[in-house]
CSV table of C-alpha atoms in Angstrom, one decimal:
chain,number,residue,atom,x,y,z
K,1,UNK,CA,96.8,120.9,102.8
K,2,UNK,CA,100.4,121.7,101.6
K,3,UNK,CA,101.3,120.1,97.9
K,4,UNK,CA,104.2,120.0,97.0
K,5,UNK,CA,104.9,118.6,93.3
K,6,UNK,CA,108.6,118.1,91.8
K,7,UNK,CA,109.8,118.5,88.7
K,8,UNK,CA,109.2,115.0,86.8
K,9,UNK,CA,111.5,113.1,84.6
K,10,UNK,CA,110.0,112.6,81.1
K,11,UNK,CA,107.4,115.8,81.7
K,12,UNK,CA,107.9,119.0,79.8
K,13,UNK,CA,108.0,122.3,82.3
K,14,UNK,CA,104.8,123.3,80.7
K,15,UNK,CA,102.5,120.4,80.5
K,16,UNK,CA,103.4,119.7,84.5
K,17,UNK,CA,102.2,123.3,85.3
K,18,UNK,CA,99.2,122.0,84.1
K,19,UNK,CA,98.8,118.9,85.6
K,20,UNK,CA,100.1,120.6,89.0
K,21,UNK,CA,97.0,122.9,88.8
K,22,UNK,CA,94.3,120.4,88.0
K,23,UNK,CA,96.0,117.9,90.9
K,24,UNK,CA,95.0,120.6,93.0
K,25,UNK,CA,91.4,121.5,91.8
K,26,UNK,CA,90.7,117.6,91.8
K,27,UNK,CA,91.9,117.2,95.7
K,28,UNK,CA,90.4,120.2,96.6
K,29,UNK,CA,87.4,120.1,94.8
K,30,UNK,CA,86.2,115.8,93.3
K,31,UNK,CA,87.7,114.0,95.5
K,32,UNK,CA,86.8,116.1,99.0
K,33,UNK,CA,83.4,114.6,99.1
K,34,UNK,CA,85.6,111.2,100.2
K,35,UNK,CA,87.9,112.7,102.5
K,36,UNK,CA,85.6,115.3,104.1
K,37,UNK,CA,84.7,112.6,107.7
K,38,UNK,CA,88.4,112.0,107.5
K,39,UNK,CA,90.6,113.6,110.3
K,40,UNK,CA,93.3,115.4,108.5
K,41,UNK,CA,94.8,117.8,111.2
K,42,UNK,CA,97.8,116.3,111.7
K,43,UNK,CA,98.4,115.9,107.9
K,44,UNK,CA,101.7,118.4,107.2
K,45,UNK,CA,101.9,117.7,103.4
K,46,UNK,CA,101.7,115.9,100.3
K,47,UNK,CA,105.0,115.2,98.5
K,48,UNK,CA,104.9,113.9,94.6
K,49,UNK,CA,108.8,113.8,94.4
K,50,UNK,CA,110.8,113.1,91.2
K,51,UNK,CA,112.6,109.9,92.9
K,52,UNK,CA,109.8,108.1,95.5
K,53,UNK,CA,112.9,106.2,97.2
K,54,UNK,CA,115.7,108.6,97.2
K,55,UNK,CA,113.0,111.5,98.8
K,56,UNK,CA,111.8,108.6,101.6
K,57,UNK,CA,114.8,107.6,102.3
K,58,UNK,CA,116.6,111.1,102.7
K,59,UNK,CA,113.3,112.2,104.8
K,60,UNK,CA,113.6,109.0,106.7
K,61,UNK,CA,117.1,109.4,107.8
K,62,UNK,CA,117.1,113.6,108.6
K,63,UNK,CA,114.0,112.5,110.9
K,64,UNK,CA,115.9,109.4,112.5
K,65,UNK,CA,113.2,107.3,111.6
K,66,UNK,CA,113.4,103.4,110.7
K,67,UNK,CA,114.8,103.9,106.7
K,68,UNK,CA,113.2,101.6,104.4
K,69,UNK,CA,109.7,101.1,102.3
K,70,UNK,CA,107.9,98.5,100.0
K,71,UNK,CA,110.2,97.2,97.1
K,72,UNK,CA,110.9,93.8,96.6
K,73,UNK,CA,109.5,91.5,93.7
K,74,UNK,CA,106.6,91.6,94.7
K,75,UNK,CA,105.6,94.8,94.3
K,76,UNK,CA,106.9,98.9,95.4
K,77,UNK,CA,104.9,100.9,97.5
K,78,UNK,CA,102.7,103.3,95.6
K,79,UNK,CA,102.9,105.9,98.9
K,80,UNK,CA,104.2,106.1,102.2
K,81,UNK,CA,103.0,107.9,105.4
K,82,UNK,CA,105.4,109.1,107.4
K,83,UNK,CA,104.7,110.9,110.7
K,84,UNK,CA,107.6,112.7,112.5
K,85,UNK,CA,108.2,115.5,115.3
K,86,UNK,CA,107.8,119.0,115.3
K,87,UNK,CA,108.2,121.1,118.3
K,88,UNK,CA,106.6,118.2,120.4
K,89,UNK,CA,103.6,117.5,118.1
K,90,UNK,CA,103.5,114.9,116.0
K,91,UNK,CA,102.8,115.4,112.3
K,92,UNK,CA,103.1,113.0,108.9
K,93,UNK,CA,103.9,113.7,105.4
K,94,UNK,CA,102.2,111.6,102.6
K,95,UNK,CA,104.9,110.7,99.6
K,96,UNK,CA,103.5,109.7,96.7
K,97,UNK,CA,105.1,108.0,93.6
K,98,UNK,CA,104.9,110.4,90.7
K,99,UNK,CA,103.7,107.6,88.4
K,100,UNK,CA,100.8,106.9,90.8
K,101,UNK,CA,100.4,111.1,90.5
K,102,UNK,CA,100.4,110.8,86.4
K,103,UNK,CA,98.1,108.0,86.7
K,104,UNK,CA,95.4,110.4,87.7
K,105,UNK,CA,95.6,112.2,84.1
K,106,UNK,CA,95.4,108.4,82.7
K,107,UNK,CA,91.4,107.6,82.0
K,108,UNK,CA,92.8,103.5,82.1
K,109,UNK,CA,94.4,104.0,85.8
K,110,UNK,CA,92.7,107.1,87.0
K,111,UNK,CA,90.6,105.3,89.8
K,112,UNK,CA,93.0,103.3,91.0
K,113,UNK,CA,95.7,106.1,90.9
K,114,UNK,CA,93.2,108.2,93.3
K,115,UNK,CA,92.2,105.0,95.5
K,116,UNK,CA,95.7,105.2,96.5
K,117,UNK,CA,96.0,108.7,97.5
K,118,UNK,CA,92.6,108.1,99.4
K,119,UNK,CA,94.0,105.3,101.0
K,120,UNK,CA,96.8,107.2,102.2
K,121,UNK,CA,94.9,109.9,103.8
K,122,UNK,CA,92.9,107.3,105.5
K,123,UNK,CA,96.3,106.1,107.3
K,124,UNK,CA,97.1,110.0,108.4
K,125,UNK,CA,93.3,109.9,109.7
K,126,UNK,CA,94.2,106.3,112.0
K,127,UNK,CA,97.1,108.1,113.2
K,128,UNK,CA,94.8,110.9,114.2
K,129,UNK,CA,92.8,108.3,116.1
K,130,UNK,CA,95.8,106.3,117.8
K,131,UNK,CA,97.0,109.7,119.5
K,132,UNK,CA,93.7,110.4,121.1
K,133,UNK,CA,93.8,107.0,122.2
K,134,UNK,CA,96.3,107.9,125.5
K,135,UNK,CA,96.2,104.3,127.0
K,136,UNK,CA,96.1,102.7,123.9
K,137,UNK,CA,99.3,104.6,122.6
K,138,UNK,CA,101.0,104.7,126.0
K,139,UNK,CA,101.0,100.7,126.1
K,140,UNK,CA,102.0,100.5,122.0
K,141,UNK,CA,105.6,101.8,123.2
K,142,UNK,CA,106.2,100.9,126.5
K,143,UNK,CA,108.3,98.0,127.6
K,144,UNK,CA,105.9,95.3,129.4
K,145,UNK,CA,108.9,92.7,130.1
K,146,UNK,CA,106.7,90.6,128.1
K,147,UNK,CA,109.1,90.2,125.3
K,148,UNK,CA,107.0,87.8,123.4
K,149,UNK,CA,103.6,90.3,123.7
K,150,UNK,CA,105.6,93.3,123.0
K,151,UNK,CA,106.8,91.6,119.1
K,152,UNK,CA,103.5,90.6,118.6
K,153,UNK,CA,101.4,93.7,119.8
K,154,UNK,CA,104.1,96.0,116.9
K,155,UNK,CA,102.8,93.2,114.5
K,156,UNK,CA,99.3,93.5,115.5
K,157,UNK,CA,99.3,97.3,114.9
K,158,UNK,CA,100.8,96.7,111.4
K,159,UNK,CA,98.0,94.3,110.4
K,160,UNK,CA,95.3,96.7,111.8
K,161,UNK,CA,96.7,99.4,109.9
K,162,UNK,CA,96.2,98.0,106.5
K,163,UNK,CA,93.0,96.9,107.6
K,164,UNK,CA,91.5,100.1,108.6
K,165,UNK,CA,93.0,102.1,105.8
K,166,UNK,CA,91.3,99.9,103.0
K,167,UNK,CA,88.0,100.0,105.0
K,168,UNK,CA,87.9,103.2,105.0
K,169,UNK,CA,89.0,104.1,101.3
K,170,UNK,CA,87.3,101.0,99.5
K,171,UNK,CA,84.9,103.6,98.1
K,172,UNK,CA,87.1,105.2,95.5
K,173,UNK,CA,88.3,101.4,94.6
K,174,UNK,CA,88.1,100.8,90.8
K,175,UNK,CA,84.8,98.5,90.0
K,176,UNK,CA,86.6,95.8,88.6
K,177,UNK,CA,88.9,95.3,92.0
K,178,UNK,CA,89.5,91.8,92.4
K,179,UNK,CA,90.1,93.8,96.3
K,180,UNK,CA,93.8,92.8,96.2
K,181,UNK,CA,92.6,88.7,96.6
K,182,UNK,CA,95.1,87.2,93.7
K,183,UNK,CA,97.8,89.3,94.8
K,184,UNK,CA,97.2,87.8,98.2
K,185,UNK,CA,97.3,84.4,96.8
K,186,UNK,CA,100.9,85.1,95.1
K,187,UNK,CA,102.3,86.5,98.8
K,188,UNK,CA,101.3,83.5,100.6
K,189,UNK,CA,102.6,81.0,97.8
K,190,UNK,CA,105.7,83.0,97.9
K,191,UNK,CA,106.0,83.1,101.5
K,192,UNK,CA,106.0,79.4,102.1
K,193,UNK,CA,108.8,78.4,99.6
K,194,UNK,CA,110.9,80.7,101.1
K,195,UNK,CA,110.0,79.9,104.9
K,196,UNK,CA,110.8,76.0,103.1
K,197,UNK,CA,113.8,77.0,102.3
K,198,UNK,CA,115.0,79.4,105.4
K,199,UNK,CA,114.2,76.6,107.4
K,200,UNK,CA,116.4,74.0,105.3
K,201,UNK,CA,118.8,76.8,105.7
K,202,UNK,CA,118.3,77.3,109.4
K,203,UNK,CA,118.8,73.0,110.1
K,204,UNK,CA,122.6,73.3,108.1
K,205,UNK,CA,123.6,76.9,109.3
K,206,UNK,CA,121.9,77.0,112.7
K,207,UNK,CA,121.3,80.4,112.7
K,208,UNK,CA,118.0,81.1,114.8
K,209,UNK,CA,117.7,84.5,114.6
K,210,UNK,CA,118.1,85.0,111.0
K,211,UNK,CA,115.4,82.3,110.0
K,212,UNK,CA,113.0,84.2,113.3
K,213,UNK,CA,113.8,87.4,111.3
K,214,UNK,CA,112.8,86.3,108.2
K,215,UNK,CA,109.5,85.0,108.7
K,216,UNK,CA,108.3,88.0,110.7
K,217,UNK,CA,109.4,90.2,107.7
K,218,UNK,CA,107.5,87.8,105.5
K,219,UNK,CA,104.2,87.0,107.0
K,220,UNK,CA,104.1,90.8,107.8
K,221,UNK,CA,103.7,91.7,104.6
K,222,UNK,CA,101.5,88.3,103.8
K,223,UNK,CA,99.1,89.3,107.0
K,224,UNK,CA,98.6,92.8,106.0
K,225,UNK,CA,97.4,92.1,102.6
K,226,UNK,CA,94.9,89.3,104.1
K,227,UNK,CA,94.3,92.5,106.4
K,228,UNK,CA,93.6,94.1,103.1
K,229,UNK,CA,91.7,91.9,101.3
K,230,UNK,CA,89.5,91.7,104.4
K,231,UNK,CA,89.1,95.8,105.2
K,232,UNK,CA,87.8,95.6,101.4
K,233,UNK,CA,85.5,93.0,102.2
K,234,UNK,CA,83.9,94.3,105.2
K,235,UNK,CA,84.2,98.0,103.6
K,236,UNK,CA,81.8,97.3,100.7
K,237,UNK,CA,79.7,95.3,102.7
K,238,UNK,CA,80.0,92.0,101.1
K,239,UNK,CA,78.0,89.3,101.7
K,240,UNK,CA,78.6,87.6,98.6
K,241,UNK,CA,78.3,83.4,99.2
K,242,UNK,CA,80.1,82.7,95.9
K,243,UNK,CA,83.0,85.5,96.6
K,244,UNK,CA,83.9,83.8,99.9
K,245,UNK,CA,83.7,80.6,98.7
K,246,UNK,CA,86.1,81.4,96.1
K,247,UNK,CA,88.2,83.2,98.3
K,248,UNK,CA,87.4,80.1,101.0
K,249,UNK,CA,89.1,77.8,98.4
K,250,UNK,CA,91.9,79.8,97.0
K,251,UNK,CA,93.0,79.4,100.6
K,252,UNK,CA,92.8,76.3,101.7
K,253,UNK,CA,95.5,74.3,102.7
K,254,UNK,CA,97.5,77.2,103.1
K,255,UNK,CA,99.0,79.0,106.5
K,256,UNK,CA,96.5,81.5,106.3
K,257,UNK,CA,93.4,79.4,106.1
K,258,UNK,CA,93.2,77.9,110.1
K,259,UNK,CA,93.4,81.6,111.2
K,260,UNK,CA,91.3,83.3,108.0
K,261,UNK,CA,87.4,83.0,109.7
K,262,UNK,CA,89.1,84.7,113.0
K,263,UNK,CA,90.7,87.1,111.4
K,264,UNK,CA,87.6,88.4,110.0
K,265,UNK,CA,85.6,88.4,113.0
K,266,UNK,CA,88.6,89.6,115.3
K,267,UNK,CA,89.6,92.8,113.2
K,268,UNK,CA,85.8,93.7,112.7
K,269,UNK,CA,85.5,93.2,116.8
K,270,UNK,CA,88.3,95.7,116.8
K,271,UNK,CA,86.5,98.1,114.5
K,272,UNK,CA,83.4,98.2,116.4
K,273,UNK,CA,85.4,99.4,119.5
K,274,UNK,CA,87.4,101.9,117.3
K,275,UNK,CA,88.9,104.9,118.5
K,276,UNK,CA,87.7,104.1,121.9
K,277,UNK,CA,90.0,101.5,122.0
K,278,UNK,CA,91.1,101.4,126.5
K,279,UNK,CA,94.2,99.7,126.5
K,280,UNK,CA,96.9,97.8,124.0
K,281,UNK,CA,95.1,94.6,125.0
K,282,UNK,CA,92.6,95.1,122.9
K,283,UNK,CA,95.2,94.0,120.6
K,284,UNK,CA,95.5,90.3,122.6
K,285,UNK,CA,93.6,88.0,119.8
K,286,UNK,CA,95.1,89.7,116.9
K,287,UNK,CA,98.4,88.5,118.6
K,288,UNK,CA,97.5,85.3,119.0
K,289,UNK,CA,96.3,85.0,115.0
K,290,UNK,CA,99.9,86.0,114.2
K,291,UNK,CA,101.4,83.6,116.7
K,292,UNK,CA,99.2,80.9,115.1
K,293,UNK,CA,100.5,82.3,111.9
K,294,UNK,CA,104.1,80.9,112.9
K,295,UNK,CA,103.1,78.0,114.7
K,296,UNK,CA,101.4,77.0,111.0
K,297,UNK,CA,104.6,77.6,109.3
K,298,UNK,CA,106.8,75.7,111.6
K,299,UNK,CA,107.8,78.1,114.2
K,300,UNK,CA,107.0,78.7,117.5
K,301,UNK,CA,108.3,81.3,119.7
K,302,UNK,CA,108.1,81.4,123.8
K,303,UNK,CA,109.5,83.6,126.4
K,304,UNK,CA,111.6,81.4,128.4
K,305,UNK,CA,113.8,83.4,131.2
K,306,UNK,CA,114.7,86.8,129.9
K,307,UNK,CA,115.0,85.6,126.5
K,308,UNK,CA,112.8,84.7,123.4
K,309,UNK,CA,112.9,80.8,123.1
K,310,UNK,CA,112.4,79.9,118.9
K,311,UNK,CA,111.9,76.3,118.6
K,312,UNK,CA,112.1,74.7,115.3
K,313,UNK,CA,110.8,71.4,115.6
């Protein structure tokens, strides 16, 4: 694979020579024993660029691809997978932050520097899958009329996605992983208030589509990491009583605990089918967790005619 390194702020010209060479050594060499069942074919490059957001963002927009990436207060995104077109073949470049790259010199952040990576090469090898999976990607981008399933089966493939990628890399996760669970907790705390207060917002300024807007944007990201959290869980193969009783507690009360023993059993359902996957529908009780996922938080969206119906109740 192609590696492409910038020049980093803060490095000398020297000492990043260095560290360019043993990068390479270490992908090529340590770390191939966990990506050697991955399917990488499609993989164009790895970009460590001196500016993470400036380099997505330009790549982003010369591709015409949605701009945008992890950043918010809750955390930046420590990679990004982007898969484009080339002469009718699709490809995908990994970016990397370069402080997730210096991390991998660093004995403190090492293995959780190089989960990362691993993770994102796990992504480029789903992508892989989803293309050989004709039906399945035929039905992910066409139009059913179904305006209702068609939102929901995009979020579905989101929430699988960070599923699959952490099930697959959990076995370069540092020991002492608390497997992304208390960041989980902080996301859905976070994500209620502000659904609270969009909602108070929404019953004075009666705008519908910005308060729909804003809680897909926010229980996407809260679903993916319970995605996460999960794909670690069923990765390592934990059946740990006290673990999910902790977990089981951490959660109740909150949107995410009617849905959380479903989830569980609907994305490993998923898994056991994976890559012969025959048709988006297999993506039909994933969609109807995420619809639950509103209905918990006080929305509920219907088709009604041609149009989306959001009631607010």
């Amino acid at each position: 694979m192609e590696i492409i390194i910038e020049e980093i702020t803060g490095v000398d010209t020297a000492t990043l020579e260095g560290m360019k060479s043993s990068f390479r050594k270490w992908i090529n060499g340590d770390f191939k024993e966990f990506i050697e069942d991955l399917n990488l074919s499609i993989l164009d490059k790895i970009i460590i660029p001196n500016d993470f957001g400036e380099a997505v963002t330009k790549f982003q927009k010369e591709h015409n691809l949605q701009v945008g990436y992890t950043s918010n207060e809750m955390g930046v995104a420590g990679g990004k997978n982007l898969p484009f077109e080339r002469d009718g073949e699709t490809r995908v470049v990994i970016f990397i932050q370069s402080g997730v790259f210096l991390s991998i010199f660093n004995k403190e952040f090492a293995q959780e520097a190089a989960n990362i990576i691993h993770h994102e090469l796990c992504h480029v090898h789903d992508q892989y899958n989803n293309l050989q999976m004709e039906k399945f990607n035929e039905g992910y981008y066409k139009d059913t009329g179904d305006l209702l399933f068609d939102l929901l089966k995009k979020h579905s493939s989101c929430v699988w996605d960070e599923y699959i990628a952490p099930r697959l890399s959990c076995s370069t996760l540092p020991k002492d992983s608390d497997l992304s669970y208390l960041f989980l907790l902080d996301l859905i705390k976070d994500t209620e208030n502000k659904v609270k207060k969009d909602i108070d917002d929404y019953r004075t300024q009666g705008d519908i589509s910005l308060l729909f807007k804003n809680i897909q944007e926010l229980t996407s990201l809260t679903l993916k990491i319970a995605a996460t959290v999960i794909g670690n869980l069923h990765g390592l193969n934990y059946n740990d009583t006290k673990l999910s009783e902790v977990i089981n507690k951490g959660l109740e009360g909150t949107f995410i605990f009617p849905i959380w023993n479903e989830l569980h059993e609907t994305l490993e359902n998923l898994y056991q089918s994976y890559p012969n996957w025959k048709d988006i529908y297999v993506f039909d009780s994933l969609n109807n967790l995420i619809l639950k996922s509103w209905n918990e938080l006080g929305v509920f969206p219907e088709n009604r005619g041609k149009g989306l119906y959001v009631n607010v109740p």
